[in-house]
Short mmCIF file of C-alpha atoms and ligand atoms in Angstrom, two decimals:
data_model
loop_
_atom_site.label_atom_id
_atom_site.label_comp_id
_atom_site.label_asym_id
_atom_site.label_seq_id
_atom_site.Cartn_x
_atom_site.Cartn_y
_atom_site.Cartn_z
CA UNK A 21 41.29 174.01 302.06
CA UNK A 22 44.15 171.56 302.63
CA UNK A 23 46.55 170.67 299.83
CA UNK A 24 47.50 166.99 299.66
CA UNK A 25 50.28 165.05 297.95
CA UNK A 26 49.87 161.27 297.73
CA UNK A 27 53.01 159.17 297.29
CA UNK A 28 51.80 155.82 295.96
CA UNK A 29 48.45 157.18 294.76
CA UNK A 30 47.62 154.13 292.59
CA UNK A 31 47.83 151.51 295.36
CA UNK A 32 45.30 150.30 297.89
CA UNK A 33 46.00 153.04 300.48
CA UNK A 34 46.42 155.67 297.76
CA UNK A 35 43.06 154.77 296.22
CA UNK A 36 41.32 154.88 299.62
CA UNK A 37 42.86 158.31 300.25
CA UNK A 38 41.68 159.59 296.88
CA UNK A 39 38.20 158.26 297.56
CA UNK A 40 37.99 160.38 300.73
CA UNK A 41 39.50 163.47 299.15
CA UNK A 42 37.21 163.32 296.16
CA UNK A 43 34.16 163.23 298.44
CA UNK A 44 35.14 166.62 299.89
CA UNK A 45 36.37 168.82 297.03
CA UNK A 46 35.81 171.98 299.07
CA UNK A 47 38.08 170.70 301.81
CA UNK A 48 41.00 169.13 299.90
CA UNK A 49 42.90 169.90 296.72
CA UNK A 50 45.60 167.71 295.19
CA UNK A 51 49.12 169.03 294.75
CA UNK A 52 50.93 165.91 293.47
CA UNK A 53 50.22 162.22 292.86
CA UNK A 54 52.92 159.60 292.35
CA UNK A 55 53.06 155.96 291.22
CA UNK A 56 55.70 153.53 290.07
CA UNK A 57 54.40 152.85 286.55
CA UNK A 58 50.61 152.47 286.62
CA UNK A 59 50.12 155.29 284.14
CA UNK A 60 46.48 154.59 283.41
CA UNK A 61 45.36 154.78 287.02
CA UNK A 62 47.65 157.71 287.84
CA UNK A 63 46.53 159.82 284.89
CA UNK A 64 42.86 159.04 285.58
CA UNK A 65 43.26 160.16 289.22
CA UNK A 66 45.17 163.28 288.15
CA UNK A 67 42.42 164.18 285.68
CA UNK A 68 39.63 163.63 288.22
CA UNK A 69 41.33 165.64 290.96
CA UNK A 70 42.97 168.24 288.66
CA UNK A 71 46.29 167.48 290.34
CA UNK A 72 49.06 169.99 289.71
CA UNK A 73 51.67 167.28 289.19
CA UNK A 74 51.78 163.53 288.40
CA UNK A 75 55.01 161.55 288.79
CA UNK A 76 56.08 158.03 287.80
CA UNK A 77 59.09 156.63 289.68
CA UNK A 78 59.96 154.44 286.70
CA UNK A 79 61.26 156.99 284.21
CA UNK A 80 60.60 154.71 281.24
CA UNK A 81 56.87 155.26 281.89
CA UNK A 82 57.13 159.06 281.56
CA UNK A 83 56.33 159.29 277.81
CA UNK A 84 53.15 157.27 278.36
CA UNK A 85 52.21 159.52 281.31
CA UNK A 86 52.74 162.65 279.20
CA UNK A 87 50.53 161.18 276.53
CA UNK A 88 47.84 160.21 279.03
CA UNK A 89 47.80 163.74 280.49
CA UNK A 90 47.61 165.52 277.14
CA UNK A 91 45.10 168.36 277.23
CA UNK A 92 45.21 168.75 281.03
CA UNK A 93 47.01 171.32 283.19
CA UNK A 94 48.78 168.56 285.15
CA UNK A 95 52.56 168.57 284.83
CA UNK A 96 54.29 165.20 284.39
CA UNK A 97 57.64 164.08 285.75
CA UNK A 98 59.57 160.81 286.08
CA UNK A 99 62.31 159.17 288.13
CA UNK A 100 63.10 158.54 291.79
CA UNK A 101 64.34 162.10 292.28
CA UNK A 102 61.08 163.49 290.88
CA UNK A 103 59.15 161.44 293.48
CA UNK A 104 61.28 163.05 296.22
CA UNK A 105 60.67 166.47 294.67
CA UNK A 106 56.92 165.75 294.77
CA UNK A 107 57.27 164.80 298.45
CA UNK A 108 58.80 168.23 299.03
CA UNK A 109 56.17 170.01 296.97
CA UNK A 110 54.88 171.98 299.95
CA UNK A 111 51.50 170.33 300.39
CA UNK A 112 49.82 170.72 303.78
CA UNK A 113 49.62 166.91 304.00
CA UNK A 114 51.91 164.38 302.35
CA UNK A 115 50.56 160.83 302.42
CA UNK A 116 53.26 158.12 302.34
CA UNK A 117 51.58 155.15 300.65
CA UNK A 118 54.42 153.68 298.60
CA UNK A 119 55.03 150.01 299.34
CA UNK A 120 58.38 148.93 300.78
CA UNK A 121 61.65 150.66 301.47
CA UNK A 122 61.28 152.38 298.08
CA UNK A 123 59.32 154.92 300.11
CA UNK A 124 62.18 155.76 302.45
CA UNK A 125 63.80 158.64 300.56
CA UNK A 126 60.45 160.23 299.60
CA UNK A 127 59.18 159.95 303.21
CA UNK A 128 62.39 161.50 304.48
CA UNK A 129 62.11 164.29 301.89
CA UNK A 130 58.59 165.06 303.14
CA UNK A 131 59.73 164.96 306.78
CA UNK A 132 62.69 167.25 306.10
CA UNK A 133 60.36 169.80 304.56
CA UNK A 134 58.72 169.97 307.98
CA UNK A 135 55.05 169.55 307.10
CA UNK A 136 52.50 166.96 308.16
CA UNK A 137 53.28 163.45 306.95
CA UNK A 138 50.56 160.81 307.00
CA UNK A 139 52.41 157.51 307.16
CA UNK A 140 50.93 154.24 305.91
CA UNK A 141 54.23 153.11 304.38
CA UNK A 142 55.60 151.16 307.35
CA UNK A 143 58.85 149.79 305.93
CA UNK A 144 60.74 153.12 306.22
CA UNK A 145 59.87 153.23 309.93
CA UNK A 146 61.15 149.68 310.34
CA UNK A 147 64.41 150.20 308.47
CA UNK A 148 65.20 153.74 309.49
CA UNK A 149 62.70 154.52 312.24
CA UNK A 150 65.05 156.40 314.52
CA UNK A 151 66.36 158.54 311.66
CA UNK A 152 62.84 159.37 310.47
CA UNK A 153 61.54 160.19 313.96
CA UNK A 154 64.62 162.26 314.83
CA UNK A 155 64.34 164.15 311.54
CA UNK A 156 60.67 164.85 312.26
CA UNK A 157 61.70 166.33 315.60
CA UNK A 158 64.55 168.35 314.07
CA UNK A 159 62.55 169.73 311.14
CA UNK A 160 59.30 170.24 313.07
CA UNK A 161 57.34 167.71 310.99
CA UNK A 162 54.21 166.05 312.35
CA UNK A 163 53.96 162.30 311.78
CA UNK A 164 50.40 160.95 311.71
CA UNK A 165 50.20 157.15 311.62
CA UNK A 166 47.62 155.85 309.11
CA UNK A 167 48.35 152.18 309.70
CA UNK A 168 45.12 151.15 311.48
CA UNK A 169 46.80 149.77 314.62
CA UNK A 170 49.09 152.76 315.08
CA UNK A 171 46.29 155.13 314.31
CA UNK A 172 44.26 153.41 317.06
CA UNK A 173 47.16 153.78 319.50
CA UNK A 174 47.61 157.42 318.46
CA UNK A 175 43.94 158.03 319.31
CA UNK A 176 44.23 156.29 322.71
CA UNK A 177 47.74 157.31 323.77
CA UNK A 178 47.99 160.34 326.05
CA UNK A 179 51.53 161.76 325.62
CA UNK A 180 51.16 163.61 328.93
CA UNK A 181 50.72 160.28 330.75
CA UNK A 182 53.63 158.35 329.22
CA UNK A 183 54.92 157.23 332.59
CA UNK A 184 51.51 155.74 333.41
CA UNK A 185 51.25 153.69 330.21
CA UNK A 186 51.52 150.07 331.28
CA UNK A 187 51.13 148.33 327.91
CA UNK A 188 50.37 148.85 324.28
CA UNK A 189 48.41 145.94 322.81
CA UNK A 190 48.57 145.53 319.04
CA UNK A 191 45.78 143.45 317.56
CA UNK A 192 46.32 141.09 314.63
CA UNK A 193 43.68 139.37 312.52
CA UNK A 194 45.95 136.32 312.32
CA UNK A 195 45.64 136.33 308.52
CA UNK A 196 44.10 133.67 306.27
CA UNK A 197 46.10 130.77 307.76
CA UNK A 198 45.53 131.44 311.45
CA UNK A 199 43.94 128.00 311.87
CA UNK A 200 46.18 126.09 309.46
CA UNK A 201 48.81 123.55 310.51
CA UNK A 202 52.42 124.13 309.43
CA UNK A 203 52.10 121.09 307.17
CA UNK A 204 49.14 122.62 305.37
CA UNK A 205 50.89 126.01 305.08
CA UNK A 206 53.76 124.40 303.16
CA UNK A 207 51.69 124.32 299.96
CA UNK A 208 50.05 127.74 300.20
CA UNK A 209 49.78 129.51 296.83
CA UNK A 210 50.24 133.27 296.28
CA UNK A 211 46.55 133.47 295.41
CA UNK A 212 45.58 131.99 298.79
CA UNK A 213 48.04 134.22 300.64
CA UNK A 214 46.75 137.49 299.18
CA UNK A 215 43.11 136.61 299.98
CA UNK A 216 42.93 138.26 303.39
CA UNK A 217 39.79 137.36 305.38
CA UNK A 218 39.09 140.90 306.69
CA UNK A 219 41.04 143.54 304.74
CA UNK A 220 41.48 144.44 301.06
CA UNK A 221 45.14 145.44 300.63
CA UNK A 222 48.08 145.39 298.23
CA UNK A 223 49.81 142.06 297.52
CA UNK A 224 52.92 142.62 299.66
CA UNK A 225 51.15 143.56 302.89
CA UNK A 226 48.61 140.77 302.32
CA UNK A 227 51.43 138.20 302.25
CA UNK A 228 52.98 139.91 305.30
CA UNK A 229 49.65 139.46 307.09
CA UNK A 230 49.56 135.79 306.11
CA UNK A 231 53.06 135.14 307.56
CA UNK A 232 52.31 137.58 310.43
CA UNK A 233 55.49 139.44 309.51
CA UNK A 234 53.12 142.38 309.15
CA UNK A 235 52.55 142.32 312.91
CA UNK A 236 56.30 142.02 313.45
CA UNK A 237 56.89 145.10 311.28
CA UNK A 238 54.13 146.88 313.18
CA UNK A 239 55.74 146.00 316.50
CA UNK A 240 58.91 147.79 315.36
CA UNK A 241 56.84 150.64 313.91
CA UNK A 242 55.01 151.06 317.26
CA UNK A 243 58.30 151.12 319.17
CA UNK A 244 59.51 153.94 316.90
CA UNK A 245 56.33 156.00 317.10
CA UNK A 246 55.46 155.71 320.79
CA UNK A 247 57.82 156.23 323.75
CA UNK A 248 57.17 152.85 325.37
CA UNK A 249 59.67 150.12 326.15
CA UNK A 250 59.45 147.40 323.44
CA UNK A 251 58.79 144.67 326.00
CA UNK A 252 55.63 146.52 326.99
CA UNK A 253 54.24 146.21 323.47
CA UNK A 254 52.21 143.01 323.13
CA UNK A 255 50.49 141.31 320.24
CA UNK A 256 47.18 139.49 320.46
CA UNK A 257 45.11 137.85 317.75
CA UNK A 258 41.66 139.34 317.28
CA UNK A 259 39.84 137.66 314.41
CA UNK A 260 37.13 140.22 313.82
CA UNK A 261 39.58 143.12 313.13
CA UNK A 262 37.24 145.58 314.82
CA UNK A 263 39.38 146.50 317.85
CA UNK A 264 42.37 148.03 316.11
CA UNK A 265 44.67 148.29 319.17
CA UNK A 266 44.62 149.18 322.85
CA UNK A 267 46.55 151.21 325.42
CA UNK A 268 46.56 150.13 329.06
CA UNK A 269 47.27 152.64 331.84
CA UNK A 270 48.62 152.08 335.37
CA UNK A 271 45.17 152.49 336.93
CA UNK A 272 43.88 149.49 334.95
CA UNK A 273 42.00 151.54 332.34
CA UNK A 274 42.31 150.07 328.87
CA UNK A 275 41.47 152.40 325.99
CA UNK A 276 40.69 150.87 322.61
CA UNK A 277 39.72 152.24 319.22
CA UNK A 278 37.10 150.26 317.30
CA UNK A 279 35.93 150.64 313.75
CA UNK A 280 35.29 148.83 310.51
CA UNK A 281 38.12 146.95 308.79
CA UNK A 282 38.44 149.67 306.19
CA UNK A 283 41.50 151.89 305.84
CA UNK A 284 39.33 154.89 305.06
CA UNK A 285 38.62 155.35 308.78
CA UNK A 286 42.25 155.79 309.95
CA UNK A 287 43.13 157.69 306.76
CA UNK A 288 40.18 160.05 307.33
CA UNK A 289 41.37 160.60 310.90
CA UNK A 290 44.75 161.72 309.55
CA UNK A 291 43.36 163.84 306.71
CA UNK A 292 41.05 165.76 309.04
CA UNK A 293 43.35 165.86 312.09
CA UNK A 294 43.01 167.59 314.52
CA UNK A 295 39.36 167.67 313.46
CA UNK A 296 37.19 164.78 312.24
CA UNK A 297 35.46 164.15 308.92
CA UNK A 298 32.63 161.92 307.74
CA UNK A 299 33.34 158.69 305.86
CA UNK A 300 30.93 156.44 303.94
CA UNK A 301 31.35 153.70 306.58
CA UNK A 302 28.15 152.30 308.09
CA UNK A 303 27.81 152.70 311.88
CA UNK A 304 29.38 149.83 313.80
CA UNK A 305 26.58 147.45 314.80
CA UNK A 306 27.99 145.76 317.90
CA UNK A 307 24.80 143.79 318.49
CA UNK A 308 25.13 142.26 315.02
CA UNK A 309 28.83 141.60 315.71
CA UNK A 310 27.81 139.83 318.92
CA UNK A 311 31.24 138.83 320.18
CA UNK A 312 34.87 139.89 320.09
CA UNK A 313 37.48 137.10 320.31
CA UNK A 314 41.08 137.42 321.50
CA UNK A 315 43.81 134.76 321.60
CA UNK A 316 47.56 134.49 321.93
CA UNK A 317 49.57 134.37 318.69
CA UNK A 318 51.34 131.11 317.83
CA UNK A 319 55.10 131.76 317.52
CA UNK A 320 55.73 128.20 316.29
CA UNK A 321 53.53 128.44 313.21
CA UNK A 322 54.35 132.13 312.68
CA UNK A 323 58.11 132.47 313.34
CA UNK A 324 58.19 135.95 311.74
CA UNK A 325 56.85 137.38 314.99
CA UNK A 326 59.85 136.23 317.04
CA UNK A 327 62.27 137.27 314.27
CA UNK A 328 60.88 140.80 314.35
CA UNK A 329 60.93 141.01 318.12
CA UNK A 330 64.54 139.86 318.21
CA UNK A 331 65.48 142.40 315.53
CA UNK A 332 63.80 145.16 317.52
CA UNK A 333 65.55 144.15 320.75
CA UNK A 334 68.96 143.88 319.09
CA UNK A 335 68.44 147.18 317.24
CA UNK A 336 71.20 148.62 315.06
CA UNK A 337 71.03 147.24 311.52
CA UNK A 338 68.79 144.26 312.41
CA UNK A 339 65.38 145.83 311.60
CA UNK A 340 66.66 147.06 308.21
CA UNK A 341 68.02 143.59 307.37
CA UNK A 342 64.78 141.94 308.50
CA UNK A 343 62.75 144.27 306.31
CA UNK A 344 64.95 144.00 303.20
CA UNK A 345 65.13 140.19 303.36
CA UNK A 346 61.38 140.04 303.85
CA UNK A 347 60.73 142.26 300.81
CA UNK A 348 62.93 140.00 298.66
CA UNK A 349 61.38 136.79 300.00
CA UNK A 350 57.79 138.03 299.60
CA UNK A 351 58.49 139.13 296.01
CA UNK A 352 60.03 135.69 295.29
CA UNK A 353 57.01 133.94 296.82
CA UNK A 354 54.59 136.07 294.77
CA UNK A 355 56.63 135.22 291.65
CA UNK A 356 56.24 131.50 292.43
CA UNK A 357 59.96 131.00 293.08
CA UNK A 358 59.81 129.89 296.72
CA UNK A 359 57.31 128.29 299.08
CA UNK A 360 55.33 130.15 301.73
CA UNK A 361 57.31 128.77 304.67
CA UNK A 362 60.58 129.74 303.02
CA UNK A 363 59.76 133.43 303.47
CA UNK A 364 60.53 133.44 307.22
CA UNK A 365 63.41 130.97 306.70
CA UNK A 366 65.10 133.35 304.23
CA UNK A 367 64.65 136.28 306.60
CA UNK A 368 66.17 134.26 309.47
CA UNK A 369 69.06 133.10 307.30
CA UNK A 370 69.84 136.64 306.08
CA UNK A 371 69.86 137.89 309.67
CA UNK A 372 72.28 135.06 310.57
CA UNK A 373 74.62 135.78 307.69
CA UNK A 374 74.87 139.55 307.86
CA UNK A 375 75.81 141.65 310.87
CA UNK A 376 77.00 145.13 309.87
CA UNK A 377 77.50 148.02 312.31
CA UNK A 378 74.50 150.15 313.21
CA UNK A 379 73.56 152.68 310.50
CA UNK A 380 74.04 156.34 311.31
CA UNK A 381 72.75 157.95 308.14
CA UNK A 382 70.11 157.31 305.52
CA UNK A 383 72.83 156.26 303.08
CA UNK A 384 74.04 153.69 305.65
CA UNK A 385 70.52 152.28 305.91
CA UNK A 386 70.17 152.08 302.15
CA UNK A 387 73.57 150.36 301.82
CA UNK A 388 72.52 147.78 304.44
CA UNK A 389 69.17 147.37 302.68
CA UNK A 390 71.02 146.77 299.41
CA UNK A 391 73.44 144.19 300.80
CA UNK A 392 70.68 142.35 302.70
CA UNK A 393 68.71 142.16 299.44
CA UNK A 394 71.71 140.61 297.69
CA UNK A 395 72.14 137.99 300.43
CA UNK A 396 68.44 137.17 300.54
CA UNK A 397 68.41 137.02 296.74
CA UNK A 398 71.20 134.41 296.79
CA UNK A 399 69.18 132.35 299.21
CA UNK A 400 66.16 132.61 296.89
CA UNK A 401 68.31 131.28 294.03
CA UNK A 402 69.43 128.36 296.26
CA UNK A 403 65.76 127.50 296.76
CA UNK A 404 65.05 127.69 293.02
CA UNK A 405 67.92 125.39 291.99
P1 LIG B 512 50.04 148.71 296.89
O1 LIG B 512 50.93 147.65 296.38
O2 LIG B 512 48.58 148.56 296.69
O3 LIG B 512 50.48 150.13 296.27
C1 LIG B 512 51.81 150.53 296.29
C2 LIG B 512 51.99 151.91 295.70
O4 LIG B 512 53.39 152.20 295.66
C3 LIG B 512 51.50 152.03 294.26
O5 LIG B 512 51.06 153.35 294.02
C4 LIG B 512 52.77 151.74 293.45
O6 LIG B 512 52.75 152.27 292.13
C5 LIG B 512 53.81 152.46 294.31
N1 LIG B 512 55.16 151.94 294.14
C6 LIG B 512 55.53 150.63 294.07
N2 LIG B 512 56.86 150.53 293.92
C7 LIG B 512 57.34 151.79 293.88
C8 LIG B 512 58.64 152.34 293.70
N3 LIG B 512 59.72 151.57 293.55
N4 LIG B 512 58.77 153.68 293.73
C9 LIG B 512 57.69 154.49 293.88
N5 LIG B 512 56.43 154.03 294.00
C10 LIG B 512 56.25 152.69 294.02
O7 LIG B 512 50.39 148.88 298.44
P2 LIG B 512 49.40 149.22 299.65
O8 LIG B 512 48.60 150.43 299.32
O9 LIG B 512 48.72 148.00 300.11
O10 LIG B 512 50.45 149.57 300.81
C11 LIG B 512 51.22 150.76 300.78
C12 LIG B 512 51.96 150.88 302.11
O11 LIG B 512 50.99 151.06 303.15
C13 LIG B 512 52.76 149.63 302.50
O12 LIG B 512 53.90 150.02 303.19
C14 LIG B 512 51.83 148.88 303.44
O13 LIG B 512 52.52 148.06 304.35
C15 LIG B 512 51.13 150.03 304.14
N6 LIG B 512 49.80 149.73 304.64
C16 LIG B 512 48.85 149.29 303.78
C17 LIG B 512 47.56 148.98 304.22
C18 LIG B 512 46.49 148.55 303.28
O14 LIG B 512 45.34 148.40 303.71
N7 LIG B 512 46.77 148.34 302.00
C19 LIG B 512 47.23 149.07 305.67
C20 LIG B 512 48.32 149.60 306.48
C21 LIG B 512 49.54 149.90 305.98
P3 LIG B 512 52.22 151.35 290.87
O15 LIG B 512 50.75 151.19 291.10
O16 LIG B 512 52.55 152.16 289.69
O17 LIG B 512 52.97 150.05 290.97
#
């Protein structure tokens, strides 16, 4: 029996994780579940799984959570510190499924406890990747990537053959606007941007997929997780989202992981690791699929890709600034304040305007994140007025 804590249990990844866990009650038990403020969904999941603890990051939601958990044995807690405490709660597996840099401190808390951390929450690895990976090494934590591309690489990457790895190839669906002209993208609505053709995901990552910033964030994430030079990590567009990523070796062998476009497959891999577990996914019918298409990404229509690569190459504070500005711009787009094409423009502008020294500590990263958000927020206001 493995004990599991899910940070961000009410979101898309959190819900997929719960679905798997609830199918195998003899194999998994729930230690803690956290959310920001979706009390209804959190309390329902805590009741179903008989979780020991349920936590809302937004403390003002705690009275409602207590009320919703009345008559159960589940303890309730609230506030950012309580989320970190849940991350340290000693579960065998801690799943990081909070969206954005809000997950950084909780992920770090889980890593510093030295257990196994299943990471979907990519923004902490972008903003503070070196700190997180170094802490994992220092505290003996195991990081298991749940992001489908990184999970695919993890399955294909032989750490004993690092010097023979020629390339990592990250696949991208290209998002809903992969065939749209820039002119047409100008008037994209939030509703169109969150309607991903292949995946069902939370709003923020769906917009990131539409701008292809998601692939830029994943490029940085891959460079943090796998010991390969960044210029040997390539991105190709693969519309069917069935080949989740590939690793090429010096002898010309290319290993790929294929599977349905459903997060339950990579999450199941992490939950069961180093074993395997069944999922409800139908077998992959390659004959019905018929063909797999690959094409080069278009940096002109999707400038976020080049922004992310430049941030990765420059290093230091650049990835944290890129991520913070993107979070602000995506939130502003979803709120109807700015246009779709302004997302990448605001990220570029924030990177131009802010150049602090490289962060050395988590507090440094969070201070840079904070300042980049302020600068990006000013730019959003310029767009509004
Ligand atoms: P969702 O928006 O669906 O869910 C986000 C979760 O985080 C919710 O539980 C939410 O709680 C919680 N949350 C939001 N803000 C805070 C906060 N300030 N403090 C604490 N908790 C908070 O996101 P996704 O599940 O789509 O994505 C989660 C992460 O996984 C992201 O980093 C994403 O990039 C990554 N990822 C997602 C994939 C997917 O298929 N969805 C695929 C690969 C990676 P509440 O419900 O109360 O708001």
